[in-house]
Amino acid sequence: MVSRRIKGVIMGVMVVTSYPTFAVSEDECSIWMCAPTGFSDSSCKGAKDAFKKRVRRHKPPLPDFASCMVHKDQIPEGTPISQMTYINGVSAVIRETKECVSWDGTNSNNRHCSSWKTIPEHLIKGVACTKNKHGGETPKDCISTVKWVETYMDGQLLGDIFYYR
């Protein structure tokens, strides 16, 4: 199971109950374990609440990982330590649309679409929806903006991207 494997790996580089953290709560440190799994595990309730609280208070979605680690003096010599990082941003949600892929008719006055292709709802990463002065949206067919967080361990994406509003 992915979530257990992710938690096991992160627990190898962080301690949230055995040692005191330096600047943040146990629940905030647990965000590092729970965000890659979408807070799907029942043990992630406190972490999800801490995540929401951080976002509501306009703090970064995850605390500094170093504030969740054991002090270097408490780590046995030779223990490999992974580097934990994250990036966050916004994405525009684009509604499902239909696009003409084939036209019939002999001239511009009687042309009509004879075949349509459905383009499913999708995201445009790094772009937020905006309204123009005429009431239209940019990008075209944008219906909302979502925020996201990606967590990385040693430069590799860890788990799934977590989307939230």
PDB file of C-alpha atoms in Angstrom:
ATOM      1  CA  MET A   1       0.000   0.000   0.000  1.00  0.00           C
ATOM      2  CA  VAL A   2       1.479   3.324  -1.097  1.00  0.00           C
ATOM      3  CA  SER A   3       0.460   5.342   1.959  1.00  0.00           C
ATOM      4  CA  ARG A   4       2.115   2.899   4.395  1.00  0.00           C
ATOM      5  CA  ARG A   5       5.307   2.840   2.330  1.00  0.00           C
ATOM      6  CA  ILE A   6       5.428   6.658   2.154  1.00  0.00           C
ATOM      7  CA  LYS A   7       4.832   6.974   5.876  1.00  0.00           C
ATOM      8  CA  GLY A   8       7.519   4.398   6.626  1.00  0.00           C
ATOM      9  CA  VAL A   9      10.063   6.210   4.489  1.00  0.00           C
ATOM     10  CA  ILE A  10       9.320   9.599   5.994  1.00  0.00           C
ATOM     11  CA  MET A  11       9.334   8.210   9.519  1.00  0.00           C
ATOM     12  CA  GLY A  12      12.885   7.058   8.807  1.00  0.00           C
ATOM     13  CA  VAL A  13      13.984  10.666   8.468  1.00  0.00           C
ATOM     14  CA  MET A  14      11.687  12.381  10.925  1.00  0.00           C
ATOM     15  CA  VAL A  15      10.457  11.835  14.417  1.00  0.00           C
ATOM     16  CA  VAL A  16       7.143  13.292  15.480  1.00  0.00           C
ATOM     17  CA  THR A  17       6.496  11.628  18.822  1.00  0.00           C
ATOM     18  CA  SER A  18       9.745  10.380  20.310  1.00  0.00           C
ATOM     19  CA  TYR A  19      11.549  13.708  20.385  1.00  0.00           C
ATOM     20  CA  PRO A  20      10.257  17.243  20.733  1.00  0.00           C
ATOM     21  CA  THR A  21      10.055  19.314  17.569  1.00  0.00           C
ATOM     22  CA  PHE A  22      11.789  22.661  17.431  1.00  0.00           C
ATOM     23  CA  ALA A  23       9.156  25.102  16.210  1.00  0.00           C
ATOM     24  CA  VAL A  24       5.968  23.392  15.113  1.00  0.00           C
ATOM     25  CA  SER A  25       3.399  20.960  16.438  1.00  0.00           C
ATOM     26  CA  GLU A  26       3.282  17.210  16.004  1.00  0.00           C
ATOM     27  CA  ASP A  27       0.222  17.598  13.766  1.00  0.00           C
ATOM     28  CA  GLU A  28       2.042  20.128  11.578  1.00  0.00           C
ATOM     29  CA  CYS A  29       4.995  17.773  11.193  1.00  0.00           C
ATOM     30  CA  SER A  30       2.574  14.985  10.271  1.00  0.00           C
ATOM     31  CA  ILE A  31       1.522  17.015   7.227  1.00  0.00           C
ATOM     32  CA  TRP A  32       4.761  15.776   5.627  1.00  0.00           C
ATOM     33  CA  MET A  33       3.500  12.181   5.922  1.00  0.00           C
ATOM     34  CA  CYS A  34      -0.137  12.808   5.102  1.00  0.00           C
ATOM     35  CA  ALA A  35      -0.145  15.289   2.187  1.00  0.00           C
ATOM     36  CA  PRO A  36       1.408  12.787  -0.292  1.00  0.00           C
ATOM     37  CA  THR A  37      -1.450  10.380   0.474  1.00  0.00           C
ATOM     38  CA  GLY A  38      -4.162  13.046   0.279  1.00  0.00           C
ATOM     39  CA  PHE A  39      -4.735  12.835   4.047  1.00  0.00           C
ATOM     40  CA  SER A  40      -6.545   9.558   3.290  1.00  0.00           C
ATOM     41  CA  ASP A  41      -5.542   7.657   6.422  1.00  0.00           C
ATOM     42  CA  SER A  42      -7.659   8.080   9.554  1.00  0.00           C
ATOM     43  CA  SER A  43      -4.504   8.944  11.509  1.00  0.00           C
ATOM     44  CA  CYS A  44      -4.133  12.058   9.319  1.00  0.00           C
ATOM     45  CA  LYS A  45      -7.095  13.976  10.785  1.00  0.00           C
ATOM     46  CA  GLY A  46      -4.896  16.136  13.017  1.00  0.00           C
ATOM     47  CA  ALA A  47      -2.476  16.761  10.156  1.00  0.00           C
ATOM     48  CA  LYS A  48      -5.298  17.779   7.828  1.00  0.00           C
ATOM     49  CA  ASP A  49      -6.676  20.173  10.445  1.00  0.00           C
ATOM     50  CA  ALA A  50      -3.165  21.632  10.940  1.00  0.00           C
ATOM     51  CA  PHE A  51      -2.774  21.973   7.151  1.00  0.00           C
ATOM     52  CA  LYS A  52      -6.087  23.846   6.850  1.00  0.00           C
ATOM     53  CA  LYS A  53      -5.151  26.089   9.774  1.00  0.00           C
ATOM     54  CA  ARG A  54      -1.765  26.944   8.222  1.00  0.00           C
ATOM     55  CA  VAL A  55      -3.377  27.780   4.866  1.00  0.00           C
ATOM     56  CA  ARG A  56      -6.139  29.854   6.510  1.00  0.00           C
ATOM     57  CA  ARG A  57      -3.470  31.856   8.351  1.00  0.00           C
ATOM     58  CA  HIS A  58      -1.562  32.442   5.089  1.00  0.00           C
ATOM     59  CA  LYS A  59       1.379  30.344   6.250  1.00  0.00           C
ATOM     60  CA  PRO A  60       3.204  27.966   3.917  1.00  0.00           C
ATOM     61  CA  PRO A  61       1.189  24.740   3.590  1.00  0.00           C
ATOM     62  CA  LEU A  62       3.964  22.640   5.158  1.00  0.00           C
ATOM     63  CA  PRO A  63       6.332  23.607   7.962  1.00  0.00           C
ATOM     64  CA  ASP A  64      10.070  23.729   7.405  1.00  0.00           C
ATOM     65  CA  PHE A  65      11.111  20.081   7.446  1.00  0.00           C
ATOM     66  CA  ALA A  66      14.151  20.847   9.580  1.00  0.00           C
ATOM     67  CA  SER A  67      11.843  21.969  12.378  1.00  0.00           C
ATOM     68  CA  CYS A  68      10.405  18.443  12.440  1.00  0.00           C
ATOM     69  CA  MET A  69      13.699  16.563  12.545  1.00  0.00           C
ATOM     70  CA  VAL A  70      15.610  15.225  15.472  1.00  0.00           C
ATOM     71  CA  HIS A  71      18.637  17.315  16.410  1.00  0.00           C
ATOM     72  CA  LYS A  72      21.758  16.155  14.546  1.00  0.00           C
ATOM     73  CA  ASP A  73      23.398  15.088  17.822  1.00  0.00           C
ATOM     74  CA  GLN A  74      20.606  12.514  18.313  1.00  0.00           C
ATOM     75  CA  ILE A  75      21.048  10.831  14.906  1.00  0.00           C
ATOM     76  CA  PRO A  76      23.455   7.876  14.896  1.00  0.00           C
ATOM     77  CA  GLU A  77      26.560   8.506  12.811  1.00  0.00           C
ATOM     78  CA  GLY A  78      26.294   7.106   9.296  1.00  0.00           C
ATOM     79  CA  THR A  79      22.496   7.296   9.194  1.00  0.00           C
ATOM     80  CA  PRO A  80      21.451   8.440   5.723  1.00  0.00           C
ATOM     81  CA  ILE A  81      19.256  11.524   5.869  1.00  0.00           C
ATOM     82  CA  SER A  82      16.957  12.300   2.981  1.00  0.00           C
ATOM     83  CA  GLN A  83      16.225  15.819   1.849  1.00  0.00           C
ATOM     84  CA  MET A  84      12.528  16.661   2.061  1.00  0.00           C
ATOM     85  CA  THR A  85      11.168  19.567   0.025  1.00  0.00           C
ATOM     86  CA  TYR A  86       7.885  20.713  -1.452  1.00  0.00           C
ATOM     87  CA  ILE A  87       6.563  23.081  -4.056  1.00  0.00           C
ATOM     88  CA  ASN A  88       3.107  24.590  -4.198  1.00  0.00           C
ATOM     89  CA  GLY A  89       1.110  26.644  -6.634  1.00  0.00           C
ATOM     90  CA  VAL A  90      -2.195  27.107  -8.417  1.00  0.00           C
ATOM     91  CA  SER A  91      -3.902  25.498 -11.396  1.00  0.00           C
ATOM     92  CA  ALA A  92      -6.818  26.637 -13.505  1.00  0.00           C
ATOM     93  CA  VAL A  93      -9.614  24.082 -13.853  1.00  0.00           C
ATOM     94  CA  ILE A  94     -10.844  24.009 -17.447  1.00  0.00           C
ATOM     95  CA  ARG A  95     -14.364  22.676 -18.093  1.00  0.00           C
ATOM     96  CA  GLU A  96     -15.061  19.802 -20.462  1.00  0.00           C
ATOM     97  CA  THR A  97     -15.505  21.145 -23.985  1.00  0.00           C
ATOM     98  CA  LYS A  98     -16.200  19.876 -27.478  1.00  0.00           C
ATOM     99  CA  GLU A  99     -14.035  20.777 -30.443  1.00  0.00           C
ATOM    100  CA  CYS A 100     -14.887  20.335 -34.087  1.00  0.00           C
ATOM    101  CA  VAL A 101     -12.472  18.014 -35.866  1.00  0.00           C
ATOM    102  CA  SER A 102     -14.193  17.741 -39.250  1.00  0.00           C
ATOM    103  CA  TRP A 103     -16.218  20.218 -41.309  1.00  0.00           C
ATOM    104  CA  ASP A 104     -18.754  19.625 -44.116  1.00  0.00           C
ATOM    105  CA  GLY A 105     -20.170  22.067 -46.646  1.00  0.00           C
ATOM    106  CA  THR A 106     -19.046  23.591 -49.887  1.00  0.00           C
ATOM    107  CA  ASN A 107     -18.493  27.187 -48.806  1.00  0.00           C
ATOM    108  CA  SER A 108     -18.361  29.360 -45.702  1.00  0.00           C
ATOM    109  CA  ASN A 109     -22.128  30.004 -45.800  1.00  0.00           C
ATOM    110  CA  ASN A 110     -23.159  26.373 -45.362  1.00  0.00           C
ATOM    111  CA  ARG A 111     -20.234  24.836 -43.471  1.00  0.00           C
ATOM    112  CA  HIS A 112     -21.112  22.791 -40.420  1.00  0.00           C
ATOM    113  CA  CYS A 113     -19.260  20.508 -38.065  1.00  0.00           C
ATOM    114  CA  SER A 114     -19.636  16.841 -38.919  1.00  0.00           C
ATOM    115  CA  SER A 115     -17.432  15.376 -36.178  1.00  0.00           C
ATOM    116  CA  TRP A 116     -16.696  16.470 -32.621  1.00  0.00           C
ATOM    117  CA  LYS A 117     -13.984  15.573 -30.151  1.00  0.00           C
ATOM    118  CA  THR A 118     -14.597  15.847 -26.404  1.00  0.00           C
ATOM    119  CA  ILE A 119     -11.815  17.461 -24.414  1.00  0.00           C
ATOM    120  CA  PRO A 120     -12.208  16.335 -20.784  1.00  0.00           C
ATOM    121  CA  GLU A 121     -12.010  18.663 -17.799  1.00  0.00           C
ATOM    122  CA  HIS A 122      -8.328  19.348 -17.106  1.00  0.00           C
ATOM    123  CA  LEU A 123      -5.900  21.579 -15.218  1.00  0.00           C
ATOM    124  CA  ILE A 124      -3.461  24.181 -16.454  1.00  0.00           C
ATOM    125  CA  LYS A 125      -0.664  24.262 -13.903  1.00  0.00           C
ATOM    126  CA  GLY A 126       0.716  27.612 -12.795  1.00  0.00           C
ATOM    127  CA  VAL A 127      -2.303  29.594 -14.036  1.00  0.00           C
ATOM    128  CA  ALA A 128      -5.197  31.067 -12.041  1.00  0.00           C
ATOM    129  CA  CYS A 129      -8.637  31.874 -13.465  1.00  0.00           C
ATOM    130  CA  THR A 130      -9.334  35.558 -13.956  1.00  0.00           C
ATOM    131  CA  LYS A 131     -12.358  37.474 -15.227  1.00  0.00           C
ATOM    132  CA  ASN A 132     -11.909  40.145 -17.859  1.00  0.00           C
ATOM    133  CA  LYS A 133     -13.865  43.408 -17.968  1.00  0.00           C
ATOM    134  CA  HIS A 134     -16.409  41.863 -20.382  1.00  0.00           C
ATOM    135  CA  GLY A 135     -17.258  38.979 -18.029  1.00  0.00           C
ATOM    136  CA  GLY A 136     -15.259  36.330 -19.882  1.00  0.00           C
ATOM    137  CA  GLU A 137     -12.666  34.161 -18.207  1.00  0.00           C
ATOM    138  CA  THR A 138      -8.993  33.650 -18.852  1.00  0.00           C
ATOM    139  CA  PRO A 139      -7.905  31.061 -19.726  1.00  0.00           C
ATOM    140  CA  LYS A 140     -10.858  30.185 -21.968  1.00  0.00           C
ATOM    141  CA  ASP A 141     -13.417  27.837 -20.350  1.00  0.00           C
ATOM    142  CA  CYS A 142     -11.867  28.266 -16.889  1.00  0.00           C
ATOM    143  CA  ILE A 143     -14.307  27.372 -14.101  1.00  0.00           C
ATOM    144  CA  SER A 144     -12.178  27.657 -10.942  1.00  0.00           C
ATOM    145  CA  THR A 145      -8.706  27.806  -9.492  1.00  0.00           C
ATOM    146  CA  VAL A 146      -7.285  25.130  -7.211  1.00  0.00           C
ATOM    147  CA  LYS A 147      -4.120  25.169  -5.131  1.00  0.00           C
ATOM    148  CA  TRP A 148      -1.731  22.222  -4.931  1.00  0.00           C
ATOM    149  CA  VAL A 149       1.248  20.875  -3.020  1.00  0.00           C
ATOM    150  CA  GLU A 150       3.862  18.411  -4.281  1.00  0.00           C
ATOM    151  CA  THR A 151       6.212  16.822  -1.755  1.00  0.00           C
ATOM    152  CA  TYR A 152       9.624  15.509  -2.731  1.00  0.00           C
ATOM    153  CA  MET A 153      12.165  13.248  -1.111  1.00  0.00           C
ATOM    154  CA  ASP A 154      15.670  13.511  -2.527  1.00  0.00           C
ATOM    155  CA  GLY A 155      14.257  15.243  -5.599  1.00  0.00           C
ATOM    156  CA  GLN A 156      11.676  12.528  -6.385  1.00  0.00           C
ATOM    157  CA  LEU A 157       7.931  13.203  -6.202  1.00  0.00           C
ATOM    158  CA  LEU A 158       6.601  11.482  -3.106  1.00  0.00           C
ATOM    159  CA  GLY A 159       3.068  10.145  -3.450  1.00  0.00           C
ATOM    160  CA  ASP A 160       0.423  12.175  -5.232  1.00  0.00           C
ATOM    161  CA  ILE A 161      -0.069  15.884  -5.765  1.00  0.00           C
ATOM    162  CA  PHE A 162      -2.514  17.178  -3.169  1.00  0.00           C
ATOM    163  CA  TYR A 163      -5.107  19.599  -4.555  1.00  0.00           C
ATOM    164  CA  TYR A 164      -7.176  21.892  -2.327  1.00  0.00           C
ATOM    165  CA  ARG A 165      -9.228  25.077  -2.454  1.00  0.00           C
TER     166      ARG A 165
END
